[in-house]
Short mmCIF file of C-alpha atoms and ligand atoms in Angstrom, two decimals:
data_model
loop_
_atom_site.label_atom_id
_atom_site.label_comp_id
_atom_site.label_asym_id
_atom_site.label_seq_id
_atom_site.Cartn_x
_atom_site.Cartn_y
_atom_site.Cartn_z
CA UNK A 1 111.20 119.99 64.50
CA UNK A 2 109.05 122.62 65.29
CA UNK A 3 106.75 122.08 68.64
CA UNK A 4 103.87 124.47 69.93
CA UNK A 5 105.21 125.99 73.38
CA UNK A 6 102.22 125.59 75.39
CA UNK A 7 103.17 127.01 78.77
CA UNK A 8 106.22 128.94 80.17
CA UNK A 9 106.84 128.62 83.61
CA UNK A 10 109.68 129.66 86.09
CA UNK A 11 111.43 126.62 86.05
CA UNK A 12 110.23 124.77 82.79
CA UNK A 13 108.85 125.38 79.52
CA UNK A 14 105.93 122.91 78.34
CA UNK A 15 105.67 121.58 74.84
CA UNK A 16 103.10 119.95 73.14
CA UNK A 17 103.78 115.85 73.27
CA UNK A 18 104.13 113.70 70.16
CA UNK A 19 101.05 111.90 70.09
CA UNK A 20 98.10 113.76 71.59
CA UNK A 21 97.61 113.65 75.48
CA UNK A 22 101.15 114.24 76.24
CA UNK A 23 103.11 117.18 77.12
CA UNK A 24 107.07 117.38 76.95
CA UNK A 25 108.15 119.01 80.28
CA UNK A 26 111.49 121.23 79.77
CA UNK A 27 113.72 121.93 82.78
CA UNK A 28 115.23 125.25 82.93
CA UNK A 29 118.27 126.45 84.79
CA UNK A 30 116.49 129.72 85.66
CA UNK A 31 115.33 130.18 89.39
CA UNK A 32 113.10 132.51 91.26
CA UNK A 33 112.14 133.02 95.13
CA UNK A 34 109.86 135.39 97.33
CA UNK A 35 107.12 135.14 94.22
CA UNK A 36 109.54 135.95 91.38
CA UNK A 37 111.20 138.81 93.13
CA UNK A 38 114.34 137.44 93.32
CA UNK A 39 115.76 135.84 89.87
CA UNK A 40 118.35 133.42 89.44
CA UNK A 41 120.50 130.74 87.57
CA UNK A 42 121.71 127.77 88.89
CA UNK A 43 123.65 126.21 86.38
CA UNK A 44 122.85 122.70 85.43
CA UNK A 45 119.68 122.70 87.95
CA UNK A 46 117.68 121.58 85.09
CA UNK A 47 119.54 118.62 83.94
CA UNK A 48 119.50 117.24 87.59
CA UNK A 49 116.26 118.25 88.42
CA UNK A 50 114.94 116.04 85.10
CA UNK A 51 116.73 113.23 86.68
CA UNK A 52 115.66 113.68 90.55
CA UNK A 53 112.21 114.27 89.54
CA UNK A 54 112.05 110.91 87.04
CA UNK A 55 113.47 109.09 89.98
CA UNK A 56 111.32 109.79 92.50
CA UNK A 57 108.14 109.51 90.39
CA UNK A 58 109.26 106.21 89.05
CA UNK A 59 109.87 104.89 92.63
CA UNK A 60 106.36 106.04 93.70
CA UNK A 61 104.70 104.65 90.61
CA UNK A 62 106.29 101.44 91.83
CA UNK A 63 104.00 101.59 95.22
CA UNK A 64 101.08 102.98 93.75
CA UNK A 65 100.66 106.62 93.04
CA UNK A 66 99.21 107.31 90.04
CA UNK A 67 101.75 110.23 88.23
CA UNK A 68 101.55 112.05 85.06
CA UNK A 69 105.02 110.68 84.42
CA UNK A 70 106.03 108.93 81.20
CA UNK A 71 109.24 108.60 80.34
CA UNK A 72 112.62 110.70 80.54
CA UNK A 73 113.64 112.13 77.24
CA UNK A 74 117.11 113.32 77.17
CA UNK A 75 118.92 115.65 79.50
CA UNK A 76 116.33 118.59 79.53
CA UNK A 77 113.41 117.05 78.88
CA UNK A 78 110.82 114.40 80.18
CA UNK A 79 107.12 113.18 78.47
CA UNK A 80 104.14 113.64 80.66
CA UNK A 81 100.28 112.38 80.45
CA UNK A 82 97.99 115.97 79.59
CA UNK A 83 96.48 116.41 82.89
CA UNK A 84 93.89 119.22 84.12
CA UNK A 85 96.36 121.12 87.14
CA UNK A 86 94.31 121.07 89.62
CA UNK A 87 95.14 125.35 90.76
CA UNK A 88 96.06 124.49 94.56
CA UNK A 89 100.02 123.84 96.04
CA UNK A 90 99.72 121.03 98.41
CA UNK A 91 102.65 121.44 101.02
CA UNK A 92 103.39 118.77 103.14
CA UNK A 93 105.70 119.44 106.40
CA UNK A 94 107.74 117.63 108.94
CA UNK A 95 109.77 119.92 110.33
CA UNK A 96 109.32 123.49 110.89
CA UNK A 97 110.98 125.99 108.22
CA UNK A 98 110.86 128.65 105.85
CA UNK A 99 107.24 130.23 105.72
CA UNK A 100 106.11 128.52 108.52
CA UNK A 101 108.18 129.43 111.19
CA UNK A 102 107.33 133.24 109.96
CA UNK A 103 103.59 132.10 110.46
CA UNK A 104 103.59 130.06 113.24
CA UNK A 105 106.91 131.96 114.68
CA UNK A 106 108.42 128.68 115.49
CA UNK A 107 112.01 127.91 115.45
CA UNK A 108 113.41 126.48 112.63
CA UNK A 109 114.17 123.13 112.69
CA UNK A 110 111.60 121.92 115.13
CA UNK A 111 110.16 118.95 114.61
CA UNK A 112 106.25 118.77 114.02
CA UNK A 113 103.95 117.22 116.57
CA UNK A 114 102.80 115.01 113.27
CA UNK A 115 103.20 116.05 109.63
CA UNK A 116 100.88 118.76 108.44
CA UNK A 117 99.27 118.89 105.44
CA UNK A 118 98.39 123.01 104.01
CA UNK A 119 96.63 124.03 100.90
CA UNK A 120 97.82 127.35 98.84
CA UNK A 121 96.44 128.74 96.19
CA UNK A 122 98.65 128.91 92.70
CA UNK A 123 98.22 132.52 92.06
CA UNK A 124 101.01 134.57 91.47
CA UNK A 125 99.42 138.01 91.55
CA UNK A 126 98.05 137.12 94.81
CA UNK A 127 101.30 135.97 96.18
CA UNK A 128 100.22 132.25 96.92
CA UNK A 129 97.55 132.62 99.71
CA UNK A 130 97.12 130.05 102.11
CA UNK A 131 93.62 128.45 102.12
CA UNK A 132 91.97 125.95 103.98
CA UNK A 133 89.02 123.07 102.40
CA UNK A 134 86.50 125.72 102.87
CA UNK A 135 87.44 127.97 100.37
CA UNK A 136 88.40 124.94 97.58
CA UNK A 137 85.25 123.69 98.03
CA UNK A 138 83.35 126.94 97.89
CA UNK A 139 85.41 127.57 94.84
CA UNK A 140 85.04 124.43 93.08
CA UNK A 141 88.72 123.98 92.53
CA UNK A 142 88.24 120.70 93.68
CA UNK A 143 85.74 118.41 95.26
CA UNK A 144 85.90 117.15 98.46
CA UNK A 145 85.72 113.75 97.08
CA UNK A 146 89.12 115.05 95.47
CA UNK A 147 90.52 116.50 98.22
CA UNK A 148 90.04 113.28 100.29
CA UNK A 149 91.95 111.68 97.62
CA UNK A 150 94.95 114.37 97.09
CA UNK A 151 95.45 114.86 100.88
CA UNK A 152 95.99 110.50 101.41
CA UNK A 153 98.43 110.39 98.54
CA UNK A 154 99.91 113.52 99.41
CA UNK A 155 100.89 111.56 103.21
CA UNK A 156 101.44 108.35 101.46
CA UNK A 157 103.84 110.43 99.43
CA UNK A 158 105.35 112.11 102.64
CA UNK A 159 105.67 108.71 104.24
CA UNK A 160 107.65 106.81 101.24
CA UNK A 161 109.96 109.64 100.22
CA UNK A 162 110.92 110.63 104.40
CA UNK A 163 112.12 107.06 104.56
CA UNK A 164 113.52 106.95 100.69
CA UNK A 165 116.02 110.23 101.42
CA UNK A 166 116.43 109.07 105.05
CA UNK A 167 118.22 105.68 103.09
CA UNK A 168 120.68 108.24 101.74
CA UNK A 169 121.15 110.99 104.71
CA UNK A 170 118.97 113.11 104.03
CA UNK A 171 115.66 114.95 105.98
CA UNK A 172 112.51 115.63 104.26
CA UNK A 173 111.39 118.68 105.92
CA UNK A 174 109.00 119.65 103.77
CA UNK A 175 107.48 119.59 99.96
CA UNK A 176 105.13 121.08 97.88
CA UNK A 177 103.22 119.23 95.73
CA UNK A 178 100.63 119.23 92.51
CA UNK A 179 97.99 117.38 91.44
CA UNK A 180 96.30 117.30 88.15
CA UNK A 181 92.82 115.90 86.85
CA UNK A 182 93.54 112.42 84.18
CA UNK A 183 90.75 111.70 81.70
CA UNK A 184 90.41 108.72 80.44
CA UNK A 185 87.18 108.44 78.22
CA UNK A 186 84.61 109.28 80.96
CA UNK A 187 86.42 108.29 83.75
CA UNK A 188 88.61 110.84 85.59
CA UNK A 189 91.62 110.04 87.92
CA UNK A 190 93.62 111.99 90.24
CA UNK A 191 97.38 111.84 89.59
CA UNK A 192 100.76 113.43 91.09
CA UNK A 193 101.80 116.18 88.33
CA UNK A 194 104.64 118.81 88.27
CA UNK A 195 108.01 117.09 89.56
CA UNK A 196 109.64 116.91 92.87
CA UNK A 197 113.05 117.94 93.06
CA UNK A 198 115.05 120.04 95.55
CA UNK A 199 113.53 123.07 93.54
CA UNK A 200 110.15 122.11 95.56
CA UNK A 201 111.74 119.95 98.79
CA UNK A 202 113.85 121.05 101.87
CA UNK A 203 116.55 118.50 101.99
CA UNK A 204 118.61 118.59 105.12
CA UNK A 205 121.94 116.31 105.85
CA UNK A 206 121.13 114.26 108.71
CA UNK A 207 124.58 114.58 110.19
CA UNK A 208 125.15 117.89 109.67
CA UNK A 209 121.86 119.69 109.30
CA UNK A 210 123.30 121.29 105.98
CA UNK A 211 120.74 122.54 103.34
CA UNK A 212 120.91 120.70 99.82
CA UNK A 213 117.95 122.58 98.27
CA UNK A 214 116.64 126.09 96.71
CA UNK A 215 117.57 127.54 100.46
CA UNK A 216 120.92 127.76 99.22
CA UNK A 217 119.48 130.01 96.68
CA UNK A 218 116.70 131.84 98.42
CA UNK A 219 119.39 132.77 100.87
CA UNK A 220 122.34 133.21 99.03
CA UNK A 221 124.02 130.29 101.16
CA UNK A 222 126.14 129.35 98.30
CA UNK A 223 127.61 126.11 96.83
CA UNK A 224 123.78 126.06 95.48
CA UNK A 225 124.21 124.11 91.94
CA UNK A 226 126.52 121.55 94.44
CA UNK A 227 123.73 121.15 96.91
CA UNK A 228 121.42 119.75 93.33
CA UNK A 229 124.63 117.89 92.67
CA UNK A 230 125.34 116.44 95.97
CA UNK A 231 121.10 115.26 96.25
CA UNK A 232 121.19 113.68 92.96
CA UNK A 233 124.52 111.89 93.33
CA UNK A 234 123.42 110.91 96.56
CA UNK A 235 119.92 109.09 94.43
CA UNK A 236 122.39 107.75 92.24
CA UNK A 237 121.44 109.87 89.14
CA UNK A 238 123.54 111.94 88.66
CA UNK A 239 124.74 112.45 85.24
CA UNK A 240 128.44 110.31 84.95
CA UNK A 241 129.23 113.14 82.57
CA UNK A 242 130.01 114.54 85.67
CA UNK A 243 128.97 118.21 86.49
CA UNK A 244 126.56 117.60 83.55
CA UNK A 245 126.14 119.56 80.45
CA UNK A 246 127.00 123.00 81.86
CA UNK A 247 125.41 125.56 79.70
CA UNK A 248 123.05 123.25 78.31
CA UNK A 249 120.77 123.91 75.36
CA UNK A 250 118.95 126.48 74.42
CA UNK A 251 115.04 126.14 74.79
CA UNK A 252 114.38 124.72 71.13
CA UNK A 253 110.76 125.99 69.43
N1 UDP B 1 107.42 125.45 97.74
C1 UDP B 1 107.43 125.36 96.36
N2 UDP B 1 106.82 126.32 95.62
C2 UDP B 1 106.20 127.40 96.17
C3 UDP B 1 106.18 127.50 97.59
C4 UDP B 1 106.79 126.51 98.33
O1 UDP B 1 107.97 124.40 95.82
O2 UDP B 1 105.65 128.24 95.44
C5 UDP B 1 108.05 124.41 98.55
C6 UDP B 1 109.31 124.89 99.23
O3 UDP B 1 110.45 124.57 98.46
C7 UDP B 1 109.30 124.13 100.53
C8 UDP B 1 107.82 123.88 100.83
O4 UDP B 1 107.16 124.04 99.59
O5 UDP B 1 109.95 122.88 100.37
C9 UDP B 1 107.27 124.82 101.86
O6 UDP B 1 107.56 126.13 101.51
P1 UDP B 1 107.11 127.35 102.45
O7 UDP B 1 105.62 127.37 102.52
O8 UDP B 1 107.85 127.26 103.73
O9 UDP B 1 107.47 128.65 101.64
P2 UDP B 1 108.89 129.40 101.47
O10 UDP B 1 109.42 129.61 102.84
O11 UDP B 1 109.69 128.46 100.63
O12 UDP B 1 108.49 130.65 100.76
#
């Protein structure tokens, strides 16, 4: 079957859905840090990340948070609602790490006075800039009405998935998040888009402090398509095929 590619990202390809207002989301092995300057492949990232990310959207869906999430597909791919990205990264942090600690020149690893909620632009050519409520306003990427509404399920979010990966030894230091706009004949709802996986988390062990996520990667710390392994066998999805389909397939048009 041929399907219209709609979007190509650095970590998934989108196709158009099967009936209309639905996208297939297609998880790629390919990764990238430091905006695309460094290029990778972590093999089988995209089979576990499918899984990860269905998990934990399923699990919030069951408290309450409206996602674009419909159902898994098969190894590669999951259906999604159509939703209208909204163009801003939401990151949400615990602990201090990664960009922050640059910014902020903070040791990493420190815990946060309370968790901090930060706004960035989704602009590659402009490197991601940081922005405040000011400038999305001013903008009109989104309303404040909006905002109000991203920023409470964006902690509600923080709050259910600390304590969900604290269950199985892990520390959610921080995540990035995106939201998207949901029509539904005039009415228009906020809803959790994109996926959450360690592709967009900072997973630490508890006991150990070890990195499970794209750290591994970003700074060649190795054992990097183990740490994906070792997060979703911890959920209790990974694959039973065991280090899943290796190679996988090829993006199909
Ligand atoms: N993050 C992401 N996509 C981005 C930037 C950040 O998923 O384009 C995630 C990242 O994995 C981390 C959190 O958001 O869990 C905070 O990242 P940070 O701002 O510290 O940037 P980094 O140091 O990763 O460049």
């Amino acid at each position: 079957m041929r399907r219209r590619r709609i979007y190509e990202g650095k970590a998934k390809v989108l196709f158009e859905g099967p009936e209309p207002g639905t996208v297939v989301q297609y998880f790629k092995d390919d990764a990238t840090a430091f905006n695309n300057q460094k290029k990778g492949t972590i093999t089988g990232k995209g089979v576990l990340n499918n899984r990860i990310s269905e998990y934990l959207m399923v699990r919030l869906a069951e408290i309450g948070i409206q996602t674009h999430f419909v159902r898994r597909l098969n190894m590669r791919e999951q259906l999604v609602r159509e939703v209208e990205i909204i163009p801003i990264e939401v990151v949400v942090r615990n602990i201090a790490a990664g960009n922050f600690c640059k910014r902020f020149g903070a040791d990493e690893g420190t815990p946060l006075p309370r968790s901090i909620v930060e706004y960035y632009l989704k602009n590659d050519e402009l490197g991601d800039p940081m922005i405040c409520e000011e400038h999305i306003t001013a903008f009109g990427w989104a309303a404040t009405q909006d905002l109000d509404d991203i920023m409470q399920m964006s902690l509600r979010v923080n709050d259910f998935l600390s304590g969900l990966f604290m269950g199985v030894g892990l520390k959610l230091v921080d995540f990035k998040l995106e939201f998207g706009r949901l029509w539904e004949n005039e009415e228009m709802r906020i809803v959790l888009a994109d996926e959450i996986s360690p592709d967009s988390c900072r997973l630490w062990d508890v006991e150990t402090q070890e990195k499970l996520d794209k750290d591994r990667f970003r700074r060649d710390l190795g054992k990097v398509e183990e740490a994906y392994q070792e997060v979703a066998r911890r959920l209790g999805v990974l694959p039973e095929a065991g280090p899943v389909d290796i190679k996988g397939p090829k993006v199909m048009q």
